[in-house]
PDB file of C-alpha atoms in Angstrom:
ATOM      1  CA  MET R   1     -63.559 -83.346 109.286  1.00 81.00           C
ATOM      2  CA  ILE R   2     -60.078 -84.636 108.206  1.00 88.00           C
ATOM      3  CA  TYR R   3     -57.469 -81.837 108.439  1.00 93.00           C
ATOM      4  CA  THR R   4     -54.392 -82.013 106.201  1.00 94.00           C
ATOM      5  CA  LYS R   5     -52.975 -78.778 107.681  1.00 96.00           C
ATOM      6  CA  TYR R   6     -53.834 -76.938 110.856  1.00 97.00           C
ATOM      7  CA  GLY R   7     -52.379 -73.813 112.525  1.00 97.00           C
ATOM      8  CA  ILE R   8     -50.234 -71.121 110.557  1.00 98.00           C
ATOM      9  CA  LEU R   9     -50.599 -72.074 106.954  1.00 97.00           C
ATOM     10  CA  ALA R  10     -48.556 -69.141 105.564  1.00 97.00           C
ATOM     11  CA  SER R  11     -47.109 -65.751 106.490  1.00 96.00           C
ATOM     12  CA  ALA R  12     -46.286 -62.457 104.795  1.00 95.00           C
ATOM     13  CA  VAL R  13     -43.776 -59.849 105.347  1.00 93.00           C
ATOM     14  CA  PRO R  14     -43.253 -56.315 103.784  1.00 90.00           C
ATOM     15  CA  ILE R  15     -41.324 -56.325 100.448  1.00 87.00           C
ATOM     16  CA  THR R  16     -38.402 -53.867 100.292  1.00 78.00           C
ATOM     17  CA  ALA R  17     -38.489 -53.473  96.503  1.00 75.00           C
ATOM     18  CA  PRO R  18     -39.948 -50.057  95.163  1.00 71.00           C
ATOM     19  CA  GLY R  19     -43.178 -50.045  93.284  1.00 75.00           C
ATOM     20  CA  ILE R  20     -46.493 -51.864  93.571  1.00 78.00           C
ATOM     21  CA  SER R  21     -45.467 -55.314  94.557  1.00 84.00           C
ATOM     22  CA  ASN R  22     -47.387 -58.713  94.963  1.00 89.00           C
ATOM     23  CA  ALA R  23     -46.328 -61.906  96.506  1.00 93.00           C
ATOM     24  CA  LEU R  24     -48.188 -65.242  96.324  1.00 95.00           C
ATOM     25  CA  ILE R  25     -48.245 -66.684  99.929  1.00 95.00           C
ATOM     26  CA  TYR R  26     -50.722 -69.365  99.740  1.00 97.00           C
ATOM     27  CA  THR R  27     -52.494 -71.670  97.128  1.00 97.00           C
ATOM     28  CA  CYS R  28     -55.085 -74.221  98.011  1.00 97.00           C
ATOM     29  CA  PRO R  29     -54.021 -77.650  96.795  1.00 96.00           C
ATOM     30  CA  ALA R  30     -55.944 -79.880  94.415  1.00 95.00           C
ATOM     31  CA  GLY R  31     -58.573 -81.982  96.343  1.00 94.00           C
ATOM     32  CA  ARG R  32     -58.525 -79.726  99.461  1.00 96.00           C
ATOM     33  CA  ARG R  33     -60.458 -76.675 100.670  1.00 96.00           C
ATOM     34  CA  ALA R  34     -59.175 -74.272 103.209  1.00 97.00           C
ATOM     35  CA  ARG R  35     -60.575 -71.675 105.947  1.00 97.00           C
ATOM     36  CA  ILE R  36     -58.266 -68.956 106.973  1.00 97.00           C
ATOM     37  CA  ARG R  37     -58.339 -65.885 109.125  1.00 97.00           C
ATOM     38  CA  VAL R  38     -55.583 -63.210 109.339  1.00 97.00           C
ATOM     39  CA  LEU R  39     -53.561 -62.133 112.352  1.00 97.00           C
ATOM     40  CA  GLY R  40     -51.558 -59.040 111.136  1.00 96.00           C
ATOM     41  CA  HIS R  41     -49.475 -56.246 112.592  1.00 96.00           C
ATOM     42  CA  PHE R  42     -47.526 -53.874 110.445  1.00 92.00           C
ATOM     43  CA  ILE R  43     -45.458 -50.739 111.166  1.00 89.00           C
ATOM     44  CA  THR R  44     -46.125 -48.378 108.414  1.00 82.00           C
ATOM     45  CA  GLY R  45     -43.714 -45.983 106.804  1.00 72.00           C
ATOM     46  CA  GLY R  46     -45.809 -42.864 107.590  1.00 67.00           C
ATOM     47  CA  GLY R  47     -48.036 -40.833 105.379  1.00 67.00           C
ATOM     48  CA  ASN R  48     -51.676 -41.439 104.524  1.00 67.00           C
ATOM     49  CA  GLY R  49     -52.709 -44.302 102.360  1.00 73.00           C
ATOM     50  CA  LEU R  50     -52.675 -48.020 101.668  1.00 77.00           C
ATOM     51  CA  ALA R  51     -49.778 -49.722 103.351  1.00 82.00           C
ATOM     52  CA  CYS R  52     -50.507 -53.300 102.194  1.00 89.00           C
ATOM     53  CA  LEU R  53     -53.333 -55.692 101.429  1.00 91.00           C
ATOM     54  CA  ILE R  54     -54.068 -59.443 102.019  1.00 93.00           C
ATOM     55  CA  HIS R  55     -56.459 -60.647  99.345  1.00 94.00           C
ATOM     56  CA  SER R  56     -57.838 -63.805  97.892  1.00 95.00           C
ATOM     57  CA  ILE R  57     -58.116 -64.593  94.263  1.00 94.00           C
ATOM     58  CA  ALA R  58     -60.491 -67.309  92.840  1.00 94.00           C
ATOM     59  CA  ALA R  59     -58.932 -69.789  90.361  1.00 92.00           C
ATOM     60  CA  ALA R  60     -62.268 -69.583  88.499  1.00 83.00           C
ATOM     61  CA  PRO R  61     -63.896 -67.609  87.116  1.00 79.00           C
ATOM     62  CA  SER R  62     -61.244 -65.394  85.543  1.00 79.00           C
ATOM     63  CA  GLN R  63     -58.887 -65.180  88.382  1.00 82.00           C
ATOM     64  CA  ARG R  64     -61.258 -62.803  90.078  1.00 89.00           C
ATOM     65  CA  GLU R  65     -60.375 -61.064  93.396  1.00 90.00           C
ATOM     66  CA  ARG R  66     -62.973 -62.348  95.979  1.00 91.00           C
ATOM     67  CA  GLN R  67     -61.943 -60.908  99.422  1.00 92.00           C
ATOM     68  CA  ARG R  68     -59.658 -58.219 100.584  1.00 92.00           C
ATOM     69  CA  LEU R  69     -58.168 -57.111 103.937  1.00 93.00           C
ATOM     70  CA  PRO R  70     -56.415 -53.717 103.517  1.00 91.00           C
ATOM     71  CA  PHE R  71     -54.017 -52.312 106.010  1.00 89.00           C
ATOM     72  CA  VAL R  72     -54.359 -48.579 105.760  1.00 86.00           C
ATOM     73  CA  GLY R  73     -52.096 -46.064 107.595  1.00 78.00           C
ATOM     74  CA  ASN R  74     -53.083 -42.595 108.494  1.00 73.00           C
ATOM     75  CA  ILE R  75     -50.926 -39.479 109.001  1.00 68.00           C
ATOM     76  CA  GLY R  76     -49.345 -39.837 112.299  1.00 67.00           C
ATOM     77  CA  SER R  77     -50.015 -43.430 112.904  1.00 69.00           C
ATOM     78  CA  THR R  78     -47.568 -46.122 112.868  1.00 85.00           C
ATOM     79  CA  HIS R  79     -49.228 -49.439 113.736  1.00 92.00           C
ATOM     80  CA  VAL R  80     -51.857 -51.129 111.643  1.00 92.00           C
ATOM     81  CA  PHE R  81     -53.163 -54.416 113.103  1.00 95.00           C
ATOM     82  CA  THR R  82     -56.046 -56.770 112.847  1.00 97.00           C
ATOM     83  CA  VAL R  83     -58.651 -56.685 115.796  1.00 96.00           C
ATOM     84  CA  ASP R  84     -61.476 -58.902 116.773  1.00 95.00           C
ATOM     85  CA  ALA R  85     -64.162 -56.219 116.576  1.00 84.00           C
ATOM     86  CA  VAL R  86     -64.146 -55.175 112.850  1.00 86.00           C
ATOM     87  CA  ILE R  87     -63.110 -56.518 109.637  1.00 84.00           C
ATOM     88  CA  THR R  88     -60.923 -53.540 108.782  1.00 85.00           C
ATOM     89  CA  PRO R  89     -57.574 -53.513 110.509  1.00 88.00           C
ATOM     90  CA  PHE R  90     -57.210 -50.765 113.134  1.00 87.00           C
ATOM     91  CA  GLU R  91     -54.647 -48.029 112.979  1.00 87.00           C
ATOM     92  CA  SER R  92     -52.879 -46.443 116.081  1.00 87.00           C
ATOM     93  CA  SER R  93     -49.882 -44.238 116.830  1.00 86.00           C
ATOM     94  CA  SER R  94     -49.120 -46.480 119.881  1.00 90.00           C
ATOM     95  CA  ILE R  95     -47.953 -50.093 120.201  1.00 94.00           C
ATOM     96  CA  PRO R  96     -51.025 -52.218 120.825  1.00 96.00           C
ATOM     97  CA  ASP R  97     -51.316 -52.585 124.626  1.00 96.00           C
ATOM     98  CA  GLY R  98     -53.773 -55.483 124.646  1.00 96.00           C
ATOM     99  CA  ARG R  99     -56.136 -53.710 127.089  1.00 96.00           C
ATOM    100  CA  THR R 100     -59.178 -53.101 124.813  1.00 95.00           C
ATOM    101  CA  ILE R 101     -60.694 -54.700 121.756  1.00 95.00           C
ATOM    102  CA  ASN R 102     -59.293 -51.987 119.509  1.00 94.00           C
ATOM    103  CA  THR R 103     -55.828 -52.239 121.089  1.00 95.00           C
ATOM    104  CA  THR R 104     -55.403 -55.906 120.978  1.00 96.00           C
ATOM    105  CA  VAL R 105     -53.810 -57.734 117.915  1.00 97.00           C
ATOM    106  CA  ALA R 106     -56.300 -60.603 117.306  1.00 97.00           C
ATOM    107  CA  LEU R 107     -57.603 -62.605 114.390  1.00 97.00           C
ATOM    108  CA  ALA R 108     -59.630 -60.508 111.917  1.00 96.00           C
ATOM    109  CA  PRO R 109     -63.366 -61.742 111.845  1.00 95.00           C
ATOM    110  CA  MET R 110     -63.169 -62.160 108.037  1.00 95.00           C
ATOM    111  CA  VAL R 111     -62.944 -65.955 106.966  1.00 96.00           C
ATOM    112  CA  PHE R 112     -61.145 -66.697 103.593  1.00 96.00           C
ATOM    113  CA  GLU R 113     -62.951 -69.668 102.106  1.00 95.00           C
ATOM    114  CA  LEU R 114     -60.768 -71.317  99.500  1.00 96.00           C
ATOM    115  CA  ASN R 115     -61.430 -74.075  96.855  1.00 95.00           C
ATOM    116  CA  PRO R 116     -58.691 -75.847  95.010  1.00 95.00           C
ATOM    117  CA  GLY R 117     -56.549 -73.574  93.052  1.00 96.00           C
ATOM    118  CA  ASP R 118     -57.674 -70.365  94.894  1.00 96.00           C
ATOM    119  CA  ARG R 119     -54.798 -68.173  96.183  1.00 96.00           C
ATOM    120  CA  ILE R 120     -54.060 -65.619  98.695  1.00 97.00           C
ATOM    121  CA  GLU R 121     -51.736 -62.776  97.929  1.00 95.00           C
ATOM    122  CA  TYR R 122     -49.933 -60.155  99.660  1.00 95.00           C
ATOM    123  CA  SER R 123     -49.779 -56.635  97.863  1.00 92.00           C
ATOM    124  CA  GLN R 124     -48.385 -53.316  98.737  1.00 87.00           C
ATOM    125  CA  ASP R 125     -48.230 -49.833  97.523  1.00 77.00           C
ATOM    126  CA  ALA R 126     -44.597 -48.724  97.717  1.00 70.00           C
ATOM    127  CA  VAL R 127     -45.483 -45.005  98.279  1.00 74.00           C
ATOM    128  CA  PHE R 128     -46.067 -45.849 101.956  1.00 75.00           C
ATOM    129  CA  PRO R 129     -45.009 -49.454 102.464  1.00 81.00           C
ATOM    130  CA  PRO R 130     -44.669 -50.970 105.826  1.00 87.00           C
ATOM    131  CA  THR R 131     -41.245 -50.840 107.394  1.00 86.00           C
ATOM    132  CA  SER R 132     -41.727 -54.103 109.461  1.00 89.00           C
ATOM    133  CA  GLY R 133     -44.288 -56.391 110.809  1.00 93.00           C
ATOM    134  CA  LYS R 134     -45.916 -59.557 109.338  1.00 95.00           C
ATOM    135  CA  ALA R 135     -49.244 -61.227 108.904  1.00 96.00           C
ATOM    136  CA  LEU R 136     -49.893 -64.856 109.807  1.00 97.00           C
ATOM    137  CA  LEU R 137     -52.579 -66.832 107.986  1.00 98.00           C
ATOM    138  CA  MET R 138     -54.332 -69.126 110.593  1.00 98.00           C
ATOM    139  CA  GLY R 139     -56.685 -71.876 109.874  1.00 98.00           C
ATOM    140  CA  TYR R 140     -56.892 -75.228 108.347  1.00 97.00           C
ATOM    141  CA  GLU R 141     -56.712 -77.277 105.150  1.00 97.00           C
ATOM    142  CA  TYR R 142     -59.107 -80.189 104.891  1.00 96.00           C
ATOM    143  CA  ILE R 143     -60.533 -82.885 102.628  1.00 93.00           C
ATOM    144  CA  PRO R 144     -64.099 -82.081 101.741  1.00 88.00           C
ATOM    145  CA  GLU R 145     -66.706 -84.716 102.540  1.00 80.00           C
ATOM    146  CA  ILE R 146     -68.328 -86.430  99.567  1.00 69.00           C
ATOM    147  CA  SER R 147     -72.087 -86.074  99.800  1.00 58.00           C
TER     148      SER R 147
ATOM    149  CA  MET Z   1     -53.720 -90.516 118.375  1.00 64.00           C
ATOM    150  CA  THR Z   2     -52.587 -88.491 121.224  1.00 84.00           C
ATOM    151  CA  ASP Z   3     -54.715 -85.217 121.107  1.00 91.00           C
ATOM    152  CA  ARG Z   4     -54.294 -83.046 124.215  1.00 95.00           C
ATOM    153  CA  ILE Z   5     -56.496 -80.611 125.888  1.00 97.00           C
ATOM    154  CA  GLY Z   6     -55.588 -78.290 128.690  1.00 97.00           C
ATOM    155  CA  VAL Z   7     -52.344 -76.658 129.517  1.00 98.00           C
ATOM    156  CA  LEU Z   8     -50.227 -77.161 126.520  1.00 98.00           C
ATOM    157  CA  GLY Z   9     -47.096 -75.281 127.689  1.00 98.00           C
ATOM    158  CA  GLU Z  10     -45.952 -73.007 130.547  1.00 98.00           C
ATOM    159  CA  THR Z  11     -42.977 -71.017 131.890  1.00 97.00           C
ATOM    160  CA  SER Z  12     -42.296 -68.892 134.941  1.00 98.00           C
ATOM    161  CA  GLY Z  13     -39.253 -67.147 133.422  1.00 97.00           C
ATOM    162  CA  THR Z  14     -38.702 -63.798 134.952  1.00 98.00           C
ATOM    163  CA  THR Z  15     -35.307 -62.718 133.469  1.00 98.00           C
ATOM    164  CA  VAL Z  16     -34.780 -60.114 130.694  1.00 98.00           C
ATOM    165  CA  GLY Z  17     -34.969 -61.713 127.279  1.00 98.00           C
ATOM    166  CA  PHE Z  18     -37.277 -64.099 125.576  1.00 98.00           C
ATOM    167  CA  GLN Z  19     -39.141 -66.827 127.299  1.00 98.00           C
ATOM    168  CA  THR Z  20     -40.903 -69.507 125.266  1.00 98.00           C
ATOM    169  CA  VAL Z  21     -44.311 -70.535 126.604  1.00 98.00           C
ATOM    170  CA  TYR Z  22     -45.300 -73.189 123.915  1.00 98.00           C
ATOM    171  CA  ALA Z  23     -43.720 -74.643 120.834  1.00 98.00           C
ATOM    172  CA  CYS Z  24     -46.110 -76.658 118.646  1.00 98.00           C
ATOM    173  CA  PRO Z  25     -44.582 -80.215 118.174  1.00 97.00           C
ATOM    174  CA  ALA Z  26     -44.129 -82.049 114.933  1.00 96.00           C
ATOM    175  CA  ASN Z  27     -47.127 -83.543 113.189  1.00 95.00           C
ATOM    176  CA  LYS Z  28     -49.442 -81.419 115.482  1.00 96.00           C
ATOM    177  CA  GLY Z  29     -51.781 -78.451 115.169  1.00 97.00           C
ATOM    178  CA  ALA Z  30     -52.890 -76.361 118.086  1.00 98.00           C
ATOM    179  CA  LYS Z  31     -55.616 -73.685 119.079  1.00 98.00           C
ATOM    180  CA  GLY Z  32     -55.236 -71.764 122.324  1.00 98.00           C
ATOM    181  CA  LYS Z  33     -55.004 -68.691 124.497  1.00 98.00           C
ATOM    182  CA  LEU Z  34     -52.430 -67.051 126.638  1.00 98.00           C
ATOM    183  CA  PHE Z  35     -53.165 -67.373 130.513  1.00 98.00           C
ATOM    184  CA  PHE Z  36     -50.745 -65.342 132.733  1.00 98.00           C
ATOM    185  CA  ARG Z  37     -50.008 -63.290 135.708  1.00 98.00           C
ATOM    186  CA  PHE Z  38     -46.763 -61.187 136.199  1.00 98.00           C
ATOM    187  CA  THR Z  39     -45.451 -58.775 138.835  1.00 98.00           C
ATOM    188  CA  ALA Z  40     -43.248 -56.114 137.422  1.00 98.00           C
ATOM    189  CA  GLY Z  41     -39.729 -55.264 138.498  1.00 97.00           C
ATOM    190  CA  ALA Z  42     -38.696 -51.454 138.148  1.00 96.00           C
ATOM    191  CA  SER Z  43     -39.564 -50.295 134.767  1.00 96.00           C
ATOM    192  CA  SER Z  44     -40.260 -53.766 133.247  1.00 97.00           C
ATOM    193  CA  VAL Z  45     -41.943 -54.256 129.966  1.00 98.00           C
ATOM    194  CA  VAL Z  46     -43.462 -57.356 128.735  1.00 98.00           C
ATOM    195  CA  ASN Z  47     -44.199 -57.965 124.934  1.00 98.00           C
ATOM    196  CA  PHE Z  48     -46.086 -60.896 123.763  1.00 98.00           C
ATOM    197  CA  TYR Z  49     -45.401 -62.676 120.436  1.00 98.00           C
ATOM    198  CA  VAL Z  50     -47.027 -65.272 118.414  1.00 98.00           C
ATOM    199  CA  ASN Z  51     -44.447 -66.678 115.957  1.00 96.00           C
ATOM    200  CA  GLY Z  52     -42.595 -63.377 115.959  1.00 96.00           C
ATOM    201  CA  LEU Z  53     -45.758 -61.138 115.649  1.00 97.00           C
ATOM    202  CA  LEU Z  54     -46.234 -58.634 118.405  1.00 97.00           C
ATOM    203  CA  VAL Z  55     -49.702 -59.016 119.835  1.00 96.00           C
ATOM    204  CA  GLY Z  56     -49.594 -56.776 122.879  1.00 96.00           C
ATOM    205  CA  SER Z  57     -47.209 -54.868 125.180  1.00 97.00           C
ATOM    206  CA  THR Z  58     -47.691 -53.776 128.729  1.00 97.00           C
ATOM    207  CA  GLY Z  59     -45.686 -50.605 128.325  1.00 96.00           C
ATOM    208  CA  VAL Z  60     -43.323 -49.508 131.208  1.00 97.00           C
ATOM    209  CA  MET Z  61     -44.672 -50.680 134.544  1.00 98.00           C
ATOM    210  CA  THR Z  62     -44.027 -49.607 138.059  1.00 97.00           C
ATOM    211  CA  SER Z  63     -42.198 -52.092 140.383  1.00 97.00           C
ATOM    212  CA  GLY Z  64     -44.709 -54.326 142.192  1.00 98.00           C
ATOM    213  CA  TYR Z  65     -47.521 -53.628 139.776  1.00 98.00           C
ATOM    214  CA  PHE Z  66     -49.582 -56.635 138.574  1.00 98.00           C
ATOM    215  CA  VAL Z  67     -50.629 -57.387 134.967  1.00 98.00           C
ATOM    216  CA  PHE Z  68     -52.593 -60.396 133.935  1.00 98.00           C
ATOM    217  CA  SER Z  69     -54.794 -61.901 131.238  1.00 98.00           C
ATOM    218  CA  VAL Z  70     -58.463 -61.492 131.286  1.00 98.00           C
ATOM    219  CA  SER Z  71     -61.352 -63.477 129.765  1.00 97.00           C
ATOM    220  CA  SER Z  72     -62.910 -60.649 127.847  1.00 95.00           C
ATOM    221  CA  ASP Z  73     -63.570 -61.223 123.994  1.00 95.00           C
ATOM    222  CA  GLY Z  74     -60.877 -59.685 121.773  1.00 96.00           C
ATOM    223  CA  VAL Z  75     -58.851 -58.443 124.752  1.00 97.00           C
ATOM    224  CA  LEU Z  76     -55.462 -59.780 125.898  1.00 97.00           C
ATOM    225  CA  MET Z  77     -54.902 -58.412 129.330  1.00 97.00           C
ATOM    226  CA  SER Z  78     -55.649 -55.954 132.180  1.00 96.00           C
ATOM    227  CA  ALA Z  79     -53.942 -52.523 132.630  1.00 96.00           C
ATOM    228  CA  PRO Z  80     -50.942 -52.860 134.937  1.00 97.00           C
ATOM    229  CA  GLY Z  81     -52.019 -51.750 138.494  1.00 96.00           C
ATOM    230  CA  ALA Z  82     -51.017 -51.828 142.243  1.00 97.00           C
ATOM    231  CA  THR Z  83     -53.873 -54.021 143.253  1.00 95.00           C
ATOM    232  CA  ALA Z  84     -53.719 -57.789 142.998  1.00 96.00           C
ATOM    233  CA  PRO Z  85     -56.456 -59.539 140.944  1.00 96.00           C
ATOM    234  CA  ASN Z  86     -59.248 -60.229 143.521  1.00 95.00           C
ATOM    235  CA  GLY Z  87     -61.562 -62.228 141.265  1.00 96.00           C
ATOM    236  CA  GLN Z  88     -64.629 -59.960 141.795  1.00 95.00           C
ATOM    237  CA  SER Z  89     -65.176 -58.809 138.311  1.00 94.00           C
ATOM    238  CA  ILE Z  90     -64.097 -59.795 134.822  1.00 93.00           C
ATOM    239  CA  THR Z  91     -61.257 -57.092 134.787  1.00 93.00           C
ATOM    240  CA  THR Z  92     -60.072 -58.147 138.226  1.00 96.00           C
ATOM    241  CA  THR Z  93     -60.030 -62.032 137.603  1.00 97.00           C
ATOM    242  CA  VAL Z  94     -57.092 -63.790 136.069  1.00 98.00           C
ATOM    243  CA  GLY Z  95     -58.541 -65.840 133.174  1.00 98.00           C
ATOM    244  CA  PRO Z  96     -57.498 -67.309 129.811  1.00 98.00           C
ATOM    245  CA  SER Z  97     -57.306 -64.237 127.437  1.00 98.00           C
ATOM    246  CA  GLY Z  98     -60.136 -63.362 124.917  1.00 97.00           C
ATOM    247  CA  VAL Z  99     -57.841 -63.964 121.960  1.00 97.00           C
ATOM    248  CA  THR Z 100     -57.349 -67.395 120.246  1.00 98.00           C
ATOM    249  CA  TYR Z 101     -54.342 -68.300 118.124  1.00 98.00           C
ATOM    250  CA  MET Z 102     -53.637 -71.290 115.896  1.00 98.00           C
ATOM    251  CA  LEU Z 103     -50.297 -72.761 115.493  1.00 98.00           C
ATOM    252  CA  SER Z 104     -48.630 -75.377 113.415  1.00 97.00           C
ATOM    253  CA  ALA Z 105     -45.564 -77.624 113.931  1.00 97.00           C
ATOM    254  CA  GLY Z 106     -42.598 -75.443 114.899  1.00 97.00           C
ATOM    255  CA  ASP Z 107     -44.642 -72.389 115.699  1.00 98.00           C
ATOM    256  CA  ILE Z 108     -43.992 -70.664 119.037  1.00 98.00           C
ATOM    257  CA  VAL Z 109     -45.623 -68.384 121.668  1.00 98.00           C
ATOM    258  CA  GLN Z 110     -43.229 -66.160 123.600  1.00 98.00           C
ATOM    259  CA  TYR Z 111     -43.009 -63.128 125.819  1.00 98.00           C
ATOM    260  CA  GLU Z 112     -40.170 -60.939 126.041  1.00 98.00           C
ATOM    261  CA  VAL Z 113     -39.087 -59.152 129.307  1.00 98.00           C
ATOM    262  CA  VAL Z 114     -37.472 -55.742 128.581  1.00 97.00           C
ATOM    263  CA  THR Z 115     -35.492 -53.370 130.773  1.00 96.00           C
ATOM    264  CA  ALA Z 116     -35.675 -55.047 134.092  1.00 97.00           C
ATOM    265  CA  ALA Z 117     -36.499 -58.654 135.491  1.00 98.00           C
ATOM    266  CA  LEU Z 118     -40.144 -59.385 136.719  1.00 98.00           C
ATOM    267  CA  LEU Z 119     -40.549 -60.110 140.243  1.00 98.00           C
ATOM    268  CA  ALA Z 120     -42.739 -63.098 139.536  1.00 98.00           C
ATOM    269  CA  ALA Z 121     -44.231 -64.700 136.472  1.00 98.00           C
ATOM    270  CA  SER Z 122     -46.540 -67.486 135.538  1.00 98.00           C
ATOM    271  CA  CYS Z 123     -47.629 -67.945 131.934  1.00 98.00           C
ATOM    272  CA  GLN Z 124     -49.400 -70.762 130.198  1.00 98.00           C
ATOM    273  CA  PHE Z 125     -50.759 -71.533 126.773  1.00 98.00           C
ATOM    274  CA  VAL Z 126     -54.105 -73.362 127.155  1.00 98.00           C
ATOM    275  CA  GLY Z 127     -56.243 -74.964 124.442  1.00 98.00           C
ATOM    276  CA  THR Z 128     -56.215 -78.139 122.344  1.00 98.00           C
ATOM    277  CA  GLU Z 129     -53.504 -79.788 120.307  1.00 97.00           C
ATOM    278  CA  ILE Z 130     -54.375 -82.355 117.566  1.00 96.00           C
ATOM    279  CA  ASP Z 131     -52.756 -84.869 115.314  1.00 94.00           C
ATOM    280  CA  VAL Z 132     -52.499 -83.597 111.741  1.00 92.00           C
TER     281      VAL Z 132
END
């Protein structure tokens, strides 16, 4: 496989503007494909509800959403982070201590498979937006083999 | 082509502040794990960062306590304790952690020592580095 990019392909940080916000963080270039997983850790603003969302949108057909990774905070919890064990990010009132699978920030199992023109966006609901943190998109971009 | 496999970066920094374990060079991509053993000073805290993202924190430790990476899937490290790792079980053996990170040129892996210097430290980033 011929890699054209490898490692952290993009990153996302909270948006300070009020309202529902979206930010384009990655677009798969023409002639390439990409496989991406997310390493994320956000500090929520409190409350109970969606803090933010990493999702992929297919270029065709119809700009349809294909996959989503929601970071959801619950009352009393402040940290929402990806873990190795389950697709849905884990929430906790404590700083992840790295001692168990549910308290270690790790790449989420979900793999975003992207074709040319497909994109990944960061979205958040400003009612309970994260106050800090980030998500790193780790993976690779490659030239597909001709068969 | 100068791909590498093994220890990609290391440090033994014990002082309060950020210590860089590995920085991915230009025109490279890397995949690897943290591999470390620390001995705490009085109330030392160690925070681990991948390109500025906090992936784990030891919490406040007692002077002389040991904390180290363990090779358990999805887990970064042991709980700090007074007993040195004896290699008799997966939780008492220092091994590359069970969490893999991928990095591109300019990306860094660091730890931050907070409150008090460590009595001892050894931290490596082990894995593979390829041309991109």
